[in-house]
Coordinates of N, CA and C in Angstrom, one line a residue:
M1 N 155.7 -15.4 -127.4 CA 154.7 -15.5 -128.6 C 153.7 -14.3 -127.9
P2 N 153.6 -13.5 -128.7 CA 152.4 -12.9 -128.2 C 151.1 -13.1 -128.8
P3 N 150.0 -13.2 -128.0 CA 148.9 -13.7 -128.5 C 148.5 -13.5 -129.5
V4 N 147.7 -15.0 -130.0 CA 147.3 -14.6 -131.9 C 146.0 -15.3 -131.6
C5 N 145.2 -14.8 -132.3 CA 143.7 -15.1 -132.4 C 143.9 -16.2 -133.4
C6 N 143.7 -17.5 -133.7 CA 143.5 -18.5 -134.8 C 142.6 -19.1 -135.6
T7 N 141.3 -18.2 -134.9 CA 140.0 -18.7 -135.7 C 139.7 -17.3 -136.4
Q8 N 139.2 -17.4 -137.6 CA 138.7 -16.6 -138.2 C 137.2 -16.2 -138.8
H9 N 136.7 -17.7 -138.7 CA 135.3 -17.8 -139.0 C 134.2 -18.5 -138.1
S10 N 134.7 -18.5 -136.8 CA 133.7 -18.7 -135.8 C 133.5 -17.8 -134.9
K11 N 132.6 -18.4 -133.7 CA 132.7 -17.2 -132.6 C 133.5 -17.3 -131.6
L12 N 134.5 -18.4 -131.6 CA 135.5 -18.3 -130.7 C 136.9 -17.9 -131.1
C13 N 137.6 -17.5 -130.2 CA 138.6 -17.0 -130.7 C 140.0 -18.0 -129.6
A14 N 141.1 -18.4 -130.2 CA 142.1 -18.7 -129.0 C 143.3 -17.9 -129.2
L15 N 143.7 -18.1 -128.1 CA 145.2 -17.1 -127.7 C 145.9 -18.7 -127.4
F16 N 147.1 -18.3 -127.8 CA 148.6 -19.2 -127.1 C 149.0 -18.1 -126.3
L17 N 149.3 -18.5 -125.2 CA 150.1 -18.2 -123.9 C 151.3 -19.1 -123.7
P18 N 152.4 -18.5 -123.4 CA 153.4 -19.1 -123.0 C 153.2 -19.8 -121.4
T19 N 153.7 -20.6 -120.7 CA 152.7 -21.2 -119.3 C 153.4 -20.4 -118.4
M20 N 154.4 -19.3 -118.6 CA 155.2 -18.7 -117.7 C 154.4 -17.2 -118.2
P21 N 153.1 -16.8 -117.7 CA 152.8 -15.5 -118.3 C 153.1 -14.3 -118.0
P22 N 152.9 -13.0 -118.4 CA 153.5 -11.9 -117.8 C 152.5 -11.7 -116.6
L23 N 152.7 -10.5 -115.8 CA 152.1 -9.9 -114.6 C 150.4 -10.3 -114.9
P24 N 150.0 -10.9 -113.7 CA 148.5 -11.4 -113.8 C 147.7 -10.2 -114.4
L25 N 146.7 -10.5 -114.9 CA 145.5 -9.2 -115.6 C 144.4 -9.1 -114.5
F26 N 144.2 -10.3 -113.8 CA 143.1 -10.5 -113.1 C 143.3 -11.2 -111.5
T27 N 143.2 -10.2 -110.6 CA 144.0 -10.8 -109.1 C 142.8 -10.8 -108.2
A28 N 143.0 -11.8 -107.3 CA 142.0 -11.5 -106.1 C 142.3 -11.0 -105.0
T29 N 143.8 -10.9 -104.8 CA 144.5 -10.0 -103.8 C 144.3 -8.7 -103.5
A30 N 144.6 -8.2 -102.6 CA 144.2 -6.7 -102.6 C 145.3 -6.0 -103.5
A31 N 144.7 -4.7 -104.0 CA 145.4 -4.0 -104.8 C 146.7 -3.1 -104.3
S32 N 146.6 -3.1 -102.8 CA 147.6 -2.5 -102.2 C 148.9 -3.3 -101.9
N33 N 148.6 -4.9 -102.3 CA 149.9 -5.4 -102.3 C 151.1 -5.3 -102.6
P34 N 152.4 -5.3 -102.3 CA 153.3 -4.9 -103.0 C 153.8 -5.6 -103.9
L35 N 154.3 -5.4 -105.3 CA 154.6 -6.5 -106.4 C 155.9 -7.3 -105.6
P36 N 156.0 -8.6 -106.3 CA 157.0 -9.5 -105.5 C 158.3 -9.4 -106.4
S37 N 159.5 -9.6 -105.9 CA 160.9 -9.5 -106.6 C 160.7 -10.4 -107.9
T38 N 161.6 -10.0 -108.6 CA 161.5 -11.4 -109.9 C 161.4 -12.5 -109.8
R39 N 162.5 -13.2 -108.8 CA 162.5 -14.4 -108.3 C 161.2 -14.9 -107.7
E40 N 160.9 -14.1 -106.7 CA 159.4 -14.5 -106.1 C 158.1 -14.5 -107.0
H41 N 158.4 -13.2 -108.2 CA 157.4 -13.3 -108.9 C 157.1 -14.6 -109.8
A42 N 158.5 -15.1 -110.7 CA 158.1 -16.2 -111.2 C 157.8 -17.3 -110.4
H43 N 158.4 -17.6 -109.2 CA 157.6 -18.9 -108.2 C 156.0 -18.7 -108.4
Q44 N 155.8 -17.2 -107.8 CA 154.4 -17.0 -107.9 C 153.3 -17.0 -108.9
H45 N 153.9 -16.8 -110.3 CA 153.3 -17.1 -111.4 C 152.8 -18.7 -111.4
H46 N 153.4 -19.4 -111.4 CA 153.2 -21.1 -111.2 C 152.4 -21.4 -110.6
V47 N 152.4 -20.8 -109.5 CA 151.2 -21.2 -108.3 C 150.0 -20.2 -108.8
L48 N 150.2 -19.2 -109.1 CA 148.9 -18.2 -109.3 C 148.0 -18.6 -110.7
W49 N 149.0 -19.0 -111.1 CA 148.2 -19.4 -112.8 C 147.3 -19.8 -112.9
P50 N 147.0 -21.4 -112.1 CA 145.7 -22.1 -112.0 C 144.6 -21.1 -111.6
A51 N 145.1 -20.4 -110.7 CA 143.9 -19.5 -109.9 C 143.7 -18.2 -111.1
Q52 N 144.1 -17.7 -111.6 CA 143.9 -16.7 -112.7 C 142.8 -17.2 -113.8
V53 N 143.1 -18.6 -114.1 CA 142.4 -19.3 -115.0 C 141.1 -19.0 -114.3
R54 N 140.9 -20.2 -113.5 CA 139.5 -20.1 -112.7 C 139.0 -18.7 -112.1
I55 N 139.4 -17.8 -112.0 CA 138.6 -16.3 -112.2 C 138.5 -15.8 -113.6
L56 N 139.2 -16.1 -114.5 CA 138.7 -15.8 -115.8 C 137.4 -16.3 -116.4
K57 N 137.5 -17.4 -116.0 CA 136.3 -18.7 -116.0 C 135.2 -18.2 -115.5
Q58 N 135.0 -17.8 -114.5 CA 134.2 -17.7 -113.4 C 133.5 -16.3 -113.7
M59 N 134.2 -15.0 -114.4 CA 133.7 -13.9 -115.1 C 132.5 -14.0 -116.1
R60 N 131.1 -14.1 -115.7 CA 130.0 -14.2 -116.3 C 129.4 -12.6 -116.2
H61 N 129.6 -11.6 -117.1 CA 129.1 -10.5 -117.2 C 128.9 -9.9 -118.8
P62 N 128.1 -9.2 -119.3 CA 127.7 -9.2 -120.7 C 128.7 -8.2 -121.3
S63 N 129.6 -7.5 -120.3 CA 130.5 -6.7 -120.9 C 132.0 -7.0 -120.3
I64 N 132.3 -8.1 -120.1 CA 133.3 -8.8 -119.8 C 133.5 -10.0 -121.2
I65 N 134.7 -10.3 -121.4 CA 134.9 -11.3 -122.7 C 134.8 -12.4 -122.1
E66 N 134.1 -13.6 -122.4 CA 134.0 -14.9 -121.8 C 135.1 -15.8 -122.4
V67 N 135.6 -16.7 -121.6 CA 136.4 -17.5 -121.4 C 135.6 -18.9 -122.0
E68 N 135.8 -19.7 -122.8 CA 135.3 -20.6 -123.0 C 135.9 -21.8 -122.7
A69 N 137.5 -22.0 -122.7 CA 137.9 -23.3 -122.6 C 139.5 -22.7 -122.1
V70 N 140.0 -23.6 -121.4 CA 141.7 -23.4 -120.9 C 142.4 -24.5 -121.2
L71 N 143.4 -24.7 -121.7 CA 143.9 -25.9 -122.3 C 145.4 -25.8 -122.2
N72 N 146.4 -26.9 -121.4 CA 147.7 -26.3 -121.3 C 148.8 -27.8 -121.8
D73 N 149.5 -27.7 -122.8 CA 150.3 -28.8 -123.1 C 151.5 -29.0 -122.4
G74 N 151.7 -28.2 -121.4 CA 152.8 -28.3 -121.0 C 153.8 -26.9 -121.5
N75 N 153.6 -26.5 -122.6 CA 154.5 -25.4 -123.0 C 153.7 -24.4 -123.1
F76 N 152.3 -24.1 -123.3 CA 151.5 -23.2 -123.5 C 150.3 -23.4 -122.9
F77 N 149.4 -22.4 -122.6 CA 148.3 -22.3 -122.2 C 147.5 -21.9 -123.4
Y78 N 146.3 -22.6 -123.8 CA 145.3 -22.3 -125.1 C 144.3 -21.6 -124.1
I79 N 143.7 -20.2 -124.4 CA 142.7 -19.7 -123.9 C 141.6 -19.6 -124.9
V80 N 140.5 -20.3 -125.2 CA 139.5 -20.0 -126.0 C 138.4 -19.3 -125.7
M81 N 138.0 -18.1 -126.2 CA 137.0 -17.2 -125.7 C 136.4 -16.9 -127.0
E82 N 135.5 -16.0 -126.7 CA 134.2 -15.8 -127.7 C 135.3 -14.8 -128.1
K83 N 134.7 -14.6 -130.0 CA 135.6 -13.8 -130.7 C 134.6 -12.4 -130.8
L84 N 135.1 -11.4 -130.4 CA 134.5 -9.9 -131.1 C 135.2 -9.4 -132.2
E85 N 134.3 -9.2 -133.3 CA 134.9 -8.5 -134.4 C 134.8 -7.3 -134.7
G86 N 134.8 -6.3 -133.4 CA 134.7 -4.9 -133.8 C 136.2 -4.3 -133.3
G87 N 137.1 -4.9 -132.9 CA 138.5 -4.7 -132.7 C 138.5 -3.7 -131.5
E88 N 139.7 -2.8 -131.5 CA 139.4 -2.3 -129.9 C 139.1 -1.0 -130.2
L89 N 138.3 -0.3 -128.9 CA 137.7 1.3 -128.7 C 138.7 2.2 -129.2
F90 N 139.9 2.0 -128.8 CA 141.1 3.2 -128.9 C 141.0 3.2 -130.7
D91 N 141.4 2.0 -131.5 CA 141.7 2.3 -132.9 C 140.1 2.9 -133.6
R92 N 138.9 2.3 -133.0 CA 138.0 2.7 -133.5 C 137.5 4.5 -133.2
I93 N 138.1 4.9 -132.3 CA 138.4 6.5 -131.8 C 138.8 7.1 -132.8
V94 N 140.4 6.9 -133.2 CA 141.0 7.3 -134.1 C 140.4 7.1 -135.0
K95 N 140.2 5.9 -135.8 CA 139.9 6.2 -137.0 C 138.4 6.9 -137.1
K96 N 137.9 7.2 -136.2 CA 136.4 8.2 -136.5 C 136.5 9.5 -136.3
E97 N 138.2 9.6 -135.8 CA 138.4 11.2 -135.7 C 137.7 12.1 -134.2
S98 N 136.2 11.6 -134.2 CA 135.6 12.1 -133.2 C 135.0 11.2 -132.5
Y99 N 134.6 11.6 -130.9 CA 133.8 10.5 -130.4 C 132.9 11.5 -130.1
T100 N 131.4 11.6 -129.8 CA 130.3 12.4 -129.2 C 130.3 11.8 -127.5
E101 N 130.0 13.3 -127.1 CA 129.6 13.2 -125.7 C 128.6 12.1 -125.0
R102 N 127.6 11.6 -125.9 CA 126.9 10.5 -125.8 C 127.6 9.2 -125.8
E103 N 128.3 9.0 -127.2 CA 128.9 7.8 -127.1 C 130.0 7.4 -126.1
A104 N 130.5 8.6 -125.3 CA 131.5 8.6 -124.4 C 130.8 8.4 -123.2
Q105 N 129.7 8.5 -122.9 CA 128.9 8.3 -122.1 C 128.3 7.0 -121.4
N106 N 127.8 6.4 -122.8 CA 127.4 5.1 -122.9 C 128.4 4.0 -122.9
T107 N 129.7 4.4 -123.3 CA 130.9 3.7 -123.4 C 131.5 3.7 -121.6
T108 N 131.4 4.4 -121.0 CA 131.7 4.8 -119.4 C 130.8 4.2 -118.5
L109 N 129.7 4.0 -119.1 CA 128.7 3.3 -118.1 C 128.7 2.1 -118.1
I110 N 129.0 1.5 -119.6 CA 129.2 0.0 -119.8 C 130.4 -0.5 -119.0
L111 N 131.7 0.4 -119.3 CA 132.8 0.1 -118.4 C 132.8 0.3 -116.8
L112 N 132.1 0.9 -116.2 CA 132.0 1.2 -114.5 C 131.1 0.1 -114.4
N113 N 130.2 -0.3 -114.9 CA 128.9 -1.3 -114.4 C 130.3 -2.8 -114.6
A114 N 130.9 -3.0 -115.6 CA 131.8 -4.2 -115.3 C 132.7 -4.2 -114.5
V115 N 133.4 -3.0 -114.6 CA 134.5 -2.7 -113.6 C 133.5 -3.0 -112.0
G116 N 132.6 -2.7 -111.8 CA 131.8 -2.6 -110.4 C 131.7 -4.2 -110.1
Y117 N 131.1 -5.0 -111.0 CA 130.9 -6.6 -111.3 C 132.1 -7.2 -110.7
M118 N 133.4 -6.5 -111.2 CA 134.7 -7.4 -111.0 C 135.1 -7.3 -109.5
H119 N 134.8 -5.9 -109.1 CA 135.3 -5.5 -107.9 C 134.0 -6.0 -106.8
S120 N 132.8 -6.3 -107.1 CA 131.9 -6.9 -106.3 C 132.4 -8.1 -105.9
R121 N 133.2 -8.6 -106.7 CA 134.0 -10.5 -106.6 C 135.3 -10.2 -105.9
N122 N 135.6 -8.9 -105.6 CA 137.2 -8.8 -105.1 C 137.7 -9.0 -106.2
I123 N 137.8 -8.5 -107.5 CA 138.6 -9.2 -108.5 C 139.2 -7.7 -108.9
V124 N 140.7 -7.2 -109.3 CA 140.9 -6.2 -109.6 C 141.4 -6.5 -110.8
H125 N 141.3 -5.9 -112.0 CA 141.9 -6.3 -113.3 C 143.3 -5.9 -113.4
R126 N 143.7 -4.8 -113.1 CA 145.4 -4.7 -113.5 C 145.9 -3.9 -114.2
D127 N 145.2 -4.3 -115.5 CA 145.3 -3.6 -117.0 C 144.7 -3.1 -117.8
L128 N 143.9 -2.3 -117.2 CA 142.5 -1.7 -117.6 C 143.4 -0.5 -118.6
K129 N 143.3 -0.6 -120.0 CA 143.6 0.5 -120.5 C 142.7 0.2 -121.7
P130 N 142.6 1.1 -122.9 CA 142.3 1.4 -124.1 C 142.3 0.2 -125.1
E131 N 143.6 -0.5 -125.1 CA 143.8 -1.9 -125.8 C 142.9 -2.9 -125.3
N132 N 142.5 -3.0 -124.0 CA 141.8 -4.1 -123.5 C 140.2 -3.9 -123.6
L133 N 139.9 -2.6 -124.2 CA 138.3 -2.6 -124.6 C 138.0 -2.8 -125.9
L134 N 137.3 -3.8 -126.0 CA 136.7 -4.6 -127.3 C 135.4 -4.2 -127.5
L135 N 135.5 -4.0 -129.0 CA 134.1 -3.6 -129.3 C 133.4 -4.9 -130.2
K136 N 132.2 -5.1 -129.7 CA 131.7 -6.5 -130.4 C 131.6 -6.5 -131.8
S137 N 130.9 -5.5 -132.4 CA 131.1 -5.4 -133.6 C 131.3 -4.1 -134.4
N138 N 131.5 -4.2 -135.9 CA 132.0 -3.1 -136.6 C 130.6 -2.2 -136.8
E139 N 129.3 -2.4 -136.7 CA 128.7 -1.7 -136.4 C 128.1 -0.8 -135.3
N140 N 128.4 -1.2 -134.0 CA 128.2 -0.2 -132.7 C 129.8 0.4 -132.4
D141 N 129.7 1.3 -132.2 CA 130.9 2.0 -131.5 C 131.3 2.3 -130.2
T142 N 130.1 1.9 -129.3 CA 130.0 2.1 -127.8 C 129.6 0.6 -127.0
D143 N 129.6 -0.1 -128.2 CA 129.1 -1.8 -127.1 C 130.1 -2.4 -127.1
I144 N 131.0 -2.2 -125.6 CA 132.4 -3.2 -125.8 C 132.2 -4.0 -124.4
K145 N 133.6 -5.2 -124.5 CA 133.5 -5.9 -123.6 C 135.2 -5.6 -123.3
I146 N 135.4 -5.9 -121.9 CA 136.6 -5.9 -121.1 C 137.3 -7.3 -121.5
A147 N 138.7 -7.3 -122.1 CA 139.5 -8.2 -122.3 C 140.6 -8.2 -121.2

């Protein structure tokens, strides 16, 4: 089941994820470590997932989406995070048809600041792409958060 936002009118968004997640998005291991084989990969997810959740909850930065709570009912992890109203940065750029140099500069500075924060804590995102850059509101085209 893909992640689904279940709240429309609150400041929180809940995602439903299977207890066997895909490749970790955040990791505290060295980026140069080789990826494990499929069997090792499946086993390590059950061992690493609690650490992944702990890392996500520790990220406190104005440009990184905040995780409010994580619940597990045995079948799914429920991740409750702050709700961002602006959608994906990529979609906004396509919709606008142009993105000024100043907007790109502001967005890049925010992104580099957030990535620097993660790296200073020995955290590597591992899935940084336009779809994971979310806008806080519909009014501002550069105020982003990393998901």
